[in-house]
Amino acid sequence: MQNQDVFELYKPLRNHLRQIDLYGSFYTIWNYSQHLLSNKKFPNDVLVAPEFLSLDQIGKMRMVSLWELETLCKEIIINSQEVEGKKTLKNWEYFANAINKLKKLENDISGKFVDKNNILLEMHRIAHRQFPWQAEKPAAISMTRYYKIFNYEPISEIIKKVTNLSTQELYIIATALFGLYENKFTLFYPTKIEIKGISIKNFDYFLNHFCCDIKTLKEKLLKEQEINEKFAYAFGSLRAYPIIKMAIPSGKDGLVCPLPTLLFWRLTNGIYYEIFRQKDFDNYFGFSFQTYVGEVIKKATYNKKIKYYAEEQYRIGKELKDTIDWIVADEEGTLFIECKTKRMTFGAKTEINSMDELEKELDKAAEFILQVYKAIKDCLDNKYPSYKHRSNKNIFPLIVTLEDWYLFGDLTLEKLNEKIKIMLSNHKIPTSWLDDYPYSICSVSEFEKITQVIQLIDIKEFMSKKVFDQDCKKWNFSPFIGSKFSEINNKIKFLFPEDFDRIFPRHLRGDQKITQIDS
């Protein structure tokens, strides 16, 4: 959709990008992203201002952010044209002008559409745009987590059906490619594969799902482009196809990846979108995620005071019910843990003119939380077969999500609590339990940290500081742990290094196993 006023604001950026070299622009974006993520040095042919290089990491990100590079990359694909005398983003002045025009456009759009009535919605969508770039950086932890979840046999069979690749084949190719694109910008095509058990046919199957030619990608992005209040927030197929097939200056076909982080996300949480419509997927996915959370608990627990209990079945009259997914308890505190793979919809993350999409997602979150309080009620009524709660123990409900929902701030928390109170009343559960047993929501990546912190700090002490403090209760767990338990935070480790080494052998992690075929 196009808003004419926004289109006028958009023209300076469009005209600027029409004059630039496409391949050289991708190369420049790749270099900036690698520098911002890993502090890699710029090559001599990318001219960077000394004042940028002299800044610390925060200063550099204020000048050139990773999320702006993604938007710039999409706009370059849409607008770059084959013209004589091309400009290049390798030149600092032309690159800086492109970034500044993009910043001005976004600020002008914000000034036009954001007011006191929707400022909290604007903050909500800013968080969903920016925080993943800051918090979800490529790491062995994430790759291993998603491999373990997707390698559950019924899910692996679905992956094979959809992609023609086993989970193992998919992730071996993914790991080798990501290792390559961390160090090289272009892979010539066709390629040479030197990985045992992986053929060029396997590689082409992979490309069918994660790569797109530049012409087709441009057509997709043009259809998806929003010249309106959603300009910076519209979905772009660059996320679906982070590897781009195009002719490169040598005349060969090349596979380029301007933003390797997008490739990493596509190969972790993005696999979901390949297979989620398949029959029974939701049930398999939920079970596998719950199993993974249990593995985290078992692997992290070495404190003998901590006991954990898996889900069990029990009866109330003729009704057969399930306990909460996991219980973790020490002498004074108990975590009632419910595992959820539900993702917040794209519309709920990005809509600014209406609360409708976000309201629907908050309804679902409220249902998750109600489910935990209903489980607590049965436990306190002594219905649970194995875990028997002592009255002197504090109870802390915890909903663990696969992805971070970024539910914080007055807008979401107040609305969510209103919904929960209504649901509790409808089920004859005291609304005071919101104060007596305050719930928390965390991503599984944060849960991996929580399980390690409570080995050293009692559950009651740790959770009380989080949920009973009016400021801390609005924080995510990662900044809370970093701020309040900094010494313990420094001791948090990767729980599954042996699995990573087994799944992704060291000899596959570099750029030596997928190489170009020389002409």
Coordinates of C-alpha atoms in Angstrom, one line a residue:
M1 CA 0.0 0.0 0.0
Q2 CA 1.2 3.5 -0.8
N3 CA 0.5 6.7 1.1
Q4 CA 1.2 9.7 -1.2
D5 CA 2.6 11.9 1.5
V6 CA 5.0 9.1 2.5
F7 CA 5.9 8.5 -1.1
E8 CA 7.1 12.1 -1.4
L9 CA 9.2 11.6 1.8
Y10 CA 10.5 8.3 0.2
K11 CA 11.7 9.8 -3.1
P12 CA 15.1 11.1 -1.9
L13 CA 16.1 7.7 -0.6
R14 CA 14.8 6.0 -3.7
N15 CA 16.6 8.3 -6.1
H16 CA 19.8 8.0 -4.1
L17 CA 19.7 4.2 -4.3
R18 CA 18.9 4.1 -8.0
Q19 CA 22.4 5.2 -8.8
I20 CA 24.3 2.5 -6.9
D21 CA 26.1 -0.7 -7.9
L22 CA 24.1 -3.7 -6.6
Y23 CA 26.9 -6.2 -6.0
G24 CA 29.2 -3.6 -4.5
S25 CA 26.4 -2.4 -2.2
F26 CA 25.7 -6.0 -0.9
Y27 CA 29.5 -6.4 -0.3
T28 CA 29.5 -3.1 1.7
I29 CA 26.5 -4.1 3.8
W30 CA 28.2 -7.5 4.5
N31 CA 31.3 -5.8 5.7
Y32 CA 29.4 -3.4 8.0
S33 CA 27.4 -6.2 9.5
Q34 CA 30.4 -8.4 10.1
H35 CA 32.2 -5.4 11.7
L36 CA 29.3 -4.6 14.0
L37 CA 28.8 -8.2 15.0
S38 CA 32.4 -9.4 15.3
N39 CA 34.6 -6.3 15.0
K40 CA 36.1 -7.7 11.8
K41 CA 38.3 -5.2 9.9
F42 CA 37.1 -3.5 6.8
P43 CA 39.0 -4.4 3.6
N44 CA 40.9 -1.6 1.9
D45 CA 38.3 -1.2 -0.9
V46 CA 35.6 -0.2 1.6
L47 CA 36.4 3.4 2.6
V48 CA 35.2 4.1 6.2
A49 CA 35.3 7.4 8.0
P50 CA 37.9 7.5 10.9
E51 CA 35.3 9.0 13.2
F52 CA 33.1 5.9 12.8
L53 CA 36.0 3.5 13.5
S54 CA 36.9 5.5 16.6
L55 CA 33.5 5.0 18.2
D56 CA 32.7 2.2 20.7
Q57 CA 30.2 -0.5 19.8
I58 CA 27.2 1.5 21.1
G59 CA 28.3 4.6 19.2
K60 CA 28.7 2.7 16.0
M61 CA 25.3 1.1 16.3
R62 CA 23.8 4.6 16.8
M63 CA 25.4 5.7 13.6
V64 CA 24.7 2.5 11.6
S65 CA 22.4 -0.1 13.1
L66 CA 22.0 -3.7 12.0
W67 CA 18.2 -3.3 11.5
E68 CA 18.8 -0.3 9.3
L69 CA 21.2 -2.4 7.2
E70 CA 18.4 -4.9 6.7
T71 CA 16.0 -2.2 5.5
L72 CA 18.7 -0.6 3.3
C73 CA 19.4 -4.0 1.7
K74 CA 15.8 -4.5 0.8
E75 CA 15.6 -1.0 -0.7
I76 CA 18.7 -1.5 -2.7
I77 CA 17.3 -4.7 -4.2
I78 CA 14.1 -2.8 -5.1
N79 CA 15.7 0.4 -6.5
S80 CA 19.2 -0.4 -7.8
Q81 CA 19.3 -0.2 -11.6
E82 CA 21.8 -1.1 -14.3
V83 CA 23.0 2.4 -15.2
E84 CA 26.2 3.9 -16.4
G85 CA 28.6 5.6 -13.9
K86 CA 27.3 3.7 -10.9
K87 CA 27.9 5.2 -7.5
T88 CA 29.1 2.8 -4.8
L89 CA 28.4 2.4 -1.1
K90 CA 32.0 1.5 -0.7
N91 CA 32.6 5.2 -0.5
W92 CA 31.8 6.5 3.0
E93 CA 30.2 9.7 1.9
Y94 CA 27.7 7.9 -0.4
F95 CA 27.0 5.2 2.2
A96 CA 26.6 7.7 5.0
N97 CA 24.1 9.7 2.8
A98 CA 22.1 6.5 2.2
I99 CA 21.9 5.8 5.9
N100 CA 21.0 9.4 6.8
K101 CA 18.3 9.5 4.1
L102 CA 16.9 6.3 5.6
K103 CA 17.0 7.7 9.1
K104 CA 15.3 10.9 8.0
L105 CA 12.6 8.9 6.2
E106 CA 11.9 6.8 9.3
N107 CA 11.9 9.8 11.6
D108 CA 9.5 11.7 9.2
I109 CA 7.2 8.7 9.0
S110 CA 7.2 8.4 12.8
G111 CA 6.5 12.1 13.2
K112 CA 3.5 11.8 10.8
F113 CA 1.9 8.7 12.3
V114 CA 2.9 8.4 16.0
D115 CA 1.1 10.5 18.6
K116 CA 0.2 10.2 22.3
N117 CA -2.5 7.8 21.5
N118 CA -0.3 5.1 20.0
I119 CA 3.2 5.9 21.4
L120 CA 3.1 2.6 23.4
L121 CA 2.3 0.6 20.3
E122 CA 5.2 2.3 18.6
M123 CA 7.5 1.3 21.4
H124 CA 6.2 -2.3 21.2
R125 CA 6.9 -2.6 17.5
I126 CA 10.3 -0.9 17.8
A127 CA 11.2 -3.5 20.4
H128 CA 10.3 -6.4 18.1
R129 CA 12.3 -4.8 15.3
Q130 CA 15.5 -3.9 17.2
F131 CA 15.8 -6.4 20.1
P132 CA 16.3 -9.5 18.1
W133 CA 19.3 -7.9 16.4
Q134 CA 20.7 -7.1 19.8
A135 CA 19.9 -10.3 21.7
E136 CA 19.6 -13.1 19.1
K137 CA 23.0 -13.1 17.6
P138 CA 24.3 -16.2 15.8
A139 CA 25.6 -18.7 18.4
A140 CA 26.2 -22.4 18.8
I141 CA 23.7 -22.4 21.7
S142 CA 20.8 -21.4 19.3
M143 CA 21.9 -23.8 16.5
T144 CA 22.1 -26.7 18.9
R145 CA 18.7 -25.9 20.6
Y146 CA 16.8 -25.8 17.3
Y147 CA 18.6 -28.9 16.0
K148 CA 17.6 -30.9 19.1
I149 CA 14.0 -29.7 18.9
F150 CA 13.6 -30.3 15.1
N151 CA 15.4 -33.7 15.2
Y152 CA 12.5 -35.3 17.1
E153 CA 11.7 -38.2 14.7
P154 CA 8.2 -37.2 13.7
I155 CA 9.3 -33.6 13.0
S156 CA 12.4 -34.8 11.2
E157 CA 10.1 -36.9 8.9
I158 CA 8.1 -33.8 8.1
I159 CA 11.3 -31.9 7.3
K160 CA 12.4 -34.7 5.0
K161 CA 9.0 -34.7 3.3
V162 CA 9.1 -30.9 2.7
T163 CA 12.8 -30.3 1.9
N164 CA 14.1 -33.7 0.7
L165 CA 16.7 -33.4 3.4
S166 CA 17.0 -35.0 6.8
T167 CA 17.4 -32.7 9.8
Q168 CA 21.0 -33.8 10.0
E169 CA 21.7 -33.0 6.3
L170 CA 19.9 -29.7 6.6
Y171 CA 21.9 -28.6 9.5
I172 CA 25.2 -29.8 8.3
I173 CA 24.8 -27.8 5.1
A174 CA 23.6 -24.9 7.1
T175 CA 26.6 -24.9 9.4
A176 CA 29.1 -25.2 6.6
L177 CA 27.4 -22.4 4.7
F178 CA 27.1 -20.1 7.7
G179 CA 30.8 -20.7 8.5
L180 CA 31.6 -19.7 4.9
Y181 CA 29.5 -16.6 4.9
E182 CA 31.0 -15.4 8.1
N183 CA 34.3 -15.1 6.3
K184 CA 33.5 -14.8 2.6
F185 CA 30.9 -12.7 0.8
T186 CA 30.4 -14.7 -2.4
L187 CA 30.3 -18.4 -3.3
F188 CA 30.5 -19.2 -7.0
Y189 CA 27.8 -21.4 -8.4
P190 CA 28.0 -24.3 -9.2
T191 CA 29.9 -25.3 -6.1
K192 CA 32.1 -28.2 -5.0
I193 CA 30.9 -30.2 -1.9
E194 CA 33.5 -32.0 0.2
I195 CA 31.2 -33.2 3.1
K196 CA 30.8 -36.9 3.6
G197 CA 27.2 -37.9 2.9
I198 CA 26.3 -34.5 1.3
S199 CA 26.0 -34.3 -2.5
I200 CA 25.5 -31.4 -4.9
K201 CA 21.9 -32.7 -5.2
N202 CA 21.5 -32.2 -1.4
F203 CA 22.9 -28.7 -1.7
D204 CA 20.5 -27.8 -4.5
Y205 CA 17.6 -29.1 -2.4
F206 CA 18.8 -26.7 0.3
L207 CA 19.0 -23.8 -2.1
N208 CA 15.4 -24.5 -3.3
H209 CA 14.2 -23.3 0.1
F210 CA 16.7 -20.7 1.3
C211 CA 18.0 -19.0 -1.9
C212 CA 16.3 -16.9 -4.5
D213 CA 17.6 -15.3 -7.8
I214 CA 17.9 -11.5 -7.7
K215 CA 15.1 -10.9 -10.3
T216 CA 12.5 -13.0 -8.4
L217 CA 13.5 -11.5 -5.1
K218 CA 13.1 -8.0 -6.4
E219 CA 9.6 -8.9 -7.6
K220 CA 8.7 -10.3 -4.2
L221 CA 10.0 -7.3 -2.3
L222 CA 8.2 -4.9 -4.6
K223 CA 4.9 -6.6 -3.8
E224 CA 5.7 -6.6 -0.1
Q225 CA 6.9 -3.0 0.1
E226 CA 4.8 -0.6 2.2
I227 CA 5.1 3.1 1.5
N228 CA 3.2 4.1 4.6
E229 CA 3.5 3.8 8.4
K230 CA 4.7 0.2 8.0
F231 CA 7.7 1.1 5.8
A232 CA 10.4 -0.1 8.2
Y233 CA 8.2 -2.9 9.6
A234 CA 6.8 -4.7 6.6
F235 CA 7.8 -8.3 6.1
G236 CA 10.4 -8.8 3.4
S237 CA 11.3 -12.0 1.5
L238 CA 15.0 -11.3 2.2
R239 CA 14.3 -13.1 5.5
A240 CA 12.9 -16.1 3.7
Y241 CA 15.7 -16.1 1.1
P242 CA 18.9 -14.7 2.7
I243 CA 21.0 -16.2 0.0
I244 CA 20.8 -14.4 -3.3
K245 CA 21.8 -15.9 -6.7
M246 CA 23.0 -13.2 -9.1
A247 CA 25.6 -12.5 -11.8
I248 CA 28.8 -11.1 -10.3
P249 CA 31.4 -8.8 -11.9
S250 CA 33.5 -11.8 -13.0
G251 CA 30.6 -12.9 -15.2
K252 CA 30.0 -16.0 -13.2
D253 CA 26.9 -16.9 -11.2
G254 CA 27.3 -16.2 -7.5
L255 CA 25.5 -16.9 -4.3
V256 CA 25.8 -13.9 -2.0
C257 CA 24.6 -13.4 1.6
P258 CA 24.7 -9.7 2.5
L259 CA 23.4 -10.4 6.1
P260 CA 24.6 -13.7 7.5
T261 CA 22.5 -13.2 10.6
L262 CA 19.3 -13.5 8.5
L263 CA 20.6 -16.8 7.2
F264 CA 21.2 -18.0 10.8
W265 CA 17.7 -17.0 11.9
R266 CA 16.2 -18.7 8.8
L267 CA 18.0 -21.9 9.8
T268 CA 16.9 -21.8 13.4
N269 CA 13.5 -20.3 14.1
G270 CA 12.8 -19.8 10.4
I271 CA 12.6 -23.6 9.7
Y272 CA 9.2 -23.5 11.5
Y273 CA 7.7 -21.7 8.5
E274 CA 8.7 -24.5 6.1
I275 CA 6.8 -27.1 8.1
F276 CA 4.2 -25.7 10.4
R277 CA 1.2 -26.4 8.1
Q278 CA 1.9 -30.1 8.0
K279 CA -0.5 -32.5 9.7
D280 CA 0.0 -33.0 13.5
F281 CA 3.0 -30.7 13.5
D282 CA 1.8 -28.6 16.4
N283 CA 1.5 -31.6 18.7
Y284 CA 4.9 -33.0 17.8
F285 CA 6.5 -29.5 18.1
G286 CA 5.0 -28.9 21.5
F287 CA 6.1 -32.3 22.8
S288 CA 9.6 -31.9 21.5
F289 CA 10.0 -28.4 23.0
Q290 CA 8.7 -29.6 26.4
T291 CA 11.2 -32.5 26.2
Y292 CA 14.0 -30.0 25.4
V293 CA 13.1 -27.8 28.4
G294 CA 13.3 -31.0 30.5
E295 CA 16.8 -31.7 29.1
V296 CA 17.8 -28.2 30.1
I297 CA 16.6 -28.7 33.7
K298 CA 18.4 -32.1 34.0
K299 CA 21.6 -30.8 32.5
A300 CA 21.8 -27.7 34.6
T301 CA 20.8 -29.3 38.0
Y302 CA 23.7 -30.3 40.2
N303 CA 22.4 -28.7 43.5
K304 CA 21.1 -31.7 45.5
K305 CA 18.5 -29.4 47.2
I306 CA 16.7 -29.0 43.9
K307 CA 14.2 -31.6 42.7
Y308 CA 12.3 -31.7 39.5
Y309 CA 9.2 -33.4 38.3
A310 CA 8.0 -34.2 34.8
E311 CA 4.4 -34.1 33.6
E312 CA 2.2 -36.8 34.9
Q313 CA -1.5 -37.8 34.4
Y314 CA -4.0 -37.8 37.3
R315 CA -7.8 -38.1 37.7
I316 CA -10.4 -35.8 39.2
G317 CA -13.5 -37.9 39.2
K318 CA -13.8 -39.4 35.6
E319 CA -11.7 -36.6 34.1
L320 CA -8.1 -37.5 33.1
K321 CA -5.8 -34.5 33.4
D322 CA -2.1 -33.6 33.0
T323 CA 0.0 -31.9 35.6
I324 CA 2.0 -28.8 34.7
D325 CA 4.8 -29.6 32.2
W326 CA 7.6 -29.3 34.7
I327 CA 8.1 -28.5 38.4
V328 CA 11.4 -27.4 39.8
A329 CA 11.6 -27.0 43.6
D330 CA 14.0 -26.4 46.4
E331 CA 13.4 -26.0 50.1
E332 CA 11.6 -22.7 49.9
G333 CA 10.5 -22.1 46.4
T334 CA 8.8 -23.9 43.5
L335 CA 8.7 -23.1 39.8
F336 CA 5.5 -24.2 38.0
I337 CA 6.7 -24.4 34.4
E338 CA 4.4 -24.4 31.3
C339 CA 6.1 -24.7 27.9
K340 CA 4.7 -22.9 24.9
T341 CA 5.8 -22.8 21.2
K342 CA 3.2 -20.3 20.2
R343 CA 4.7 -17.3 18.4
M344 CA 3.3 -13.8 18.3
T345 CA 1.9 -13.0 14.9
F346 CA 3.7 -10.6 12.6
G347 CA 0.7 -8.2 12.7
A348 CA 0.8 -8.1 16.5
K349 CA 4.5 -7.1 16.3
T350 CA 4.1 -4.4 13.7
E351 CA 0.6 -2.8 13.7
I352 CA 0.4 0.8 15.0
N353 CA -3.1 1.9 14.0
S354 CA -5.0 -0.8 15.9
M355 CA -4.7 -2.9 19.0
D356 CA -6.8 -5.7 17.5
E357 CA -3.9 -8.0 16.5
L358 CA -2.0 -7.5 19.8
E359 CA -5.3 -8.0 21.8
K360 CA -5.7 -11.4 20.1
E361 CA -2.2 -12.4 21.1
L362 CA -2.7 -11.2 24.7
D363 CA -5.8 -13.3 24.9
K364 CA -3.7 -16.3 24.0
A365 CA -1.1 -15.4 26.5
A366 CA -3.7 -15.0 29.2
E367 CA -5.0 -18.5 28.4
F368 CA -1.5 -19.9 28.9
I369 CA -1.2 -18.2 32.2
L370 CA -4.7 -19.3 33.3
Q371 CA -3.6 -22.9 32.5
V372 CA -0.8 -22.5 35.0
Y373 CA -3.0 -21.2 37.7
K374 CA -5.5 -24.0 37.2
A375 CA -2.6 -26.4 37.6
I376 CA -1.5 -24.7 40.8
K377 CA -5.0 -25.0 42.1
D378 CA -5.1 -28.8 41.6
C379 CA -1.7 -29.1 43.2
L380 CA -2.8 -27.1 46.3
D381 CA -5.9 -29.3 46.4
N382 CA -3.5 -32.3 46.7
K383 CA -4.5 -33.8 43.3
Y384 CA -0.9 -34.2 42.0
P385 CA 0.4 -37.8 42.2
S386 CA 4.1 -37.2 42.9
Y387 CA 4.7 -33.6 43.9
K388 CA 3.2 -32.6 47.2
H389 CA 3.4 -28.9 48.0
R390 CA 4.3 -27.6 51.4
S391 CA 2.5 -24.5 52.5
N392 CA 5.8 -22.7 53.5
K393 CA 7.0 -22.8 49.9
N394 CA 6.6 -19.9 47.6
I395 CA 5.1 -20.7 44.2
F396 CA 6.3 -18.9 41.0
P397 CA 4.4 -19.6 37.8
L398 CA 6.7 -19.5 34.7
I399 CA 5.7 -19.7 31.1
V400 CA 8.7 -20.7 28.9
T401 CA 8.3 -19.7 25.2
L402 CA 10.5 -20.8 22.3
E403 CA 10.8 -17.2 21.1
D404 CA 10.8 -14.1 23.1
W405 CA 7.4 -12.3 23.1
Y406 CA 8.9 -9.1 24.6
L407 CA 5.9 -8.6 26.8
F408 CA 6.9 -5.7 29.0
G409 CA 5.9 -2.1 29.7
D410 CA 2.7 -0.7 30.9
L411 CA 0.7 -1.2 27.7
T412 CA 1.0 -5.0 27.4
L413 CA 1.3 -5.9 31.1
E414 CA -1.8 -3.9 32.2
K415 CA -3.9 -5.3 29.4
L416 CA -2.7 -8.8 30.0
N417 CA -3.4 -8.7 33.7
E418 CA -6.9 -7.4 33.1
K419 CA -7.6 -10.4 30.8
I420 CA -6.1 -12.8 33.3
K421 CA -8.2 -11.4 36.2
I422 CA -11.4 -12.0 34.2
M423 CA -10.4 -15.5 33.3
L424 CA -9.5 -16.3 36.9
S425 CA -12.8 -15.1 38.2
N426 CA -14.7 -17.1 35.5
H427 CA -12.9 -20.2 36.8
K428 CA -13.4 -19.4 40.5
I429 CA -9.7 -18.9 41.1
P430 CA -8.8 -15.9 43.5
T431 CA -7.6 -12.9 41.5
S432 CA -5.3 -12.3 44.5
W433 CA -3.1 -15.1 43.2
L434 CA -1.7 -12.6 40.7
D435 CA -0.1 -11.0 43.7
D436 CA 0.4 -14.1 45.8
Y437 CA 1.9 -16.1 43.0
P438 CA 3.0 -13.6 40.3
Y439 CA 3.6 -15.1 36.9
S440 CA 6.6 -14.6 34.7
I441 CA 7.2 -15.2 30.9
C442 CA 10.6 -16.0 29.6
S443 CA 12.1 -17.3 26.4
V444 CA 13.9 -20.6 26.5
S445 CA 17.2 -18.9 26.0
E446 CA 16.6 -17.1 29.2
F447 CA 15.4 -20.2 30.9
E448 CA 18.7 -21.8 30.1
K449 CA 20.2 -19.1 32.3
I450 CA 17.6 -19.3 35.0
T451 CA 18.2 -23.0 35.6
Q452 CA 21.9 -22.2 36.2
V453 CA 21.4 -19.2 38.4
I454 CA 19.1 -21.2 40.8
Q455 CA 21.8 -23.7 41.4
L456 CA 23.6 -20.9 43.3
I457 CA 20.7 -18.7 44.5
D458 CA 17.6 -20.1 46.1
I459 CA 14.5 -20.1 43.9
K460 CA 12.7 -17.9 46.4
E461 CA 15.4 -15.3 46.7
F462 CA 16.0 -15.2 42.9
M463 CA 12.4 -15.0 41.8
S464 CA 11.2 -12.7 44.6
K465 CA 13.7 -10.1 43.5
K466 CA 12.3 -10.4 40.0
V467 CA 8.6 -10.5 40.5
F468 CA 8.0 -8.4 43.6
D469 CA 10.1 -5.4 42.6
Q470 CA 7.9 -3.0 40.6
D471 CA 10.8 -2.2 38.2
C472 CA 12.4 -5.6 37.8
K473 CA 9.0 -7.3 37.1
K474 CA 8.9 -5.3 33.8
W475 CA 12.4 -6.5 32.7
N476 CA 13.3 -9.5 30.7
F477 CA 15.3 -12.1 32.6
S478 CA 18.6 -11.6 30.8
P479 CA 19.1 -7.9 31.8
F480 CA 17.7 -8.7 35.3
I481 CA 20.3 -11.5 35.8
G482 CA 23.0 -9.3 34.3
S483 CA 22.2 -6.4 36.6
K484 CA 21.3 -8.2 39.9
F485 CA 23.5 -11.3 39.7
S486 CA 26.4 -10.1 37.6
E487 CA 29.0 -12.5 39.2
I488 CA 26.8 -15.5 38.6
N489 CA 25.9 -14.2 35.1
N490 CA 29.6 -14.5 34.2
K491 CA 29.5 -18.2 35.1
I492 CA 26.6 -19.1 32.9
K493 CA 27.7 -21.5 30.2
F494 CA 26.6 -23.4 27.2
L495 CA 24.8 -26.5 28.5
F496 CA 25.2 -28.8 25.5
P497 CA 28.7 -28.4 24.1
E498 CA 29.1 -32.1 23.6
D499 CA 25.9 -32.2 21.5
F500 CA 27.2 -29.3 19.4
D501 CA 30.5 -31.1 18.8
R502 CA 28.6 -34.3 17.9
I503 CA 26.1 -32.7 15.6
F504 CA 28.5 -30.2 14.0
P505 CA 32.0 -31.7 13.9
R506 CA 34.7 -29.1 14.1
H507 CA 36.0 -29.9 10.6
L508 CA 32.6 -28.7 9.1
R509 CA 32.5 -25.3 10.8
G510 CA 34.8 -23.4 8.6
D511 CA 34.6 -22.4 4.9
Q512 CA 36.7 -25.3 3.6
K513 CA 34.0 -27.9 2.7
I514 CA 31.8 -25.9 0.3
T515 CA 34.0 -24.2 -2.3
Q516 CA 33.7 -22.7 -5.7
I517 CA 34.4 -24.8 -8.8
D518 CA 37.2 -23.0 -10.7
S519 CA 36.4 -22.1 -14.3

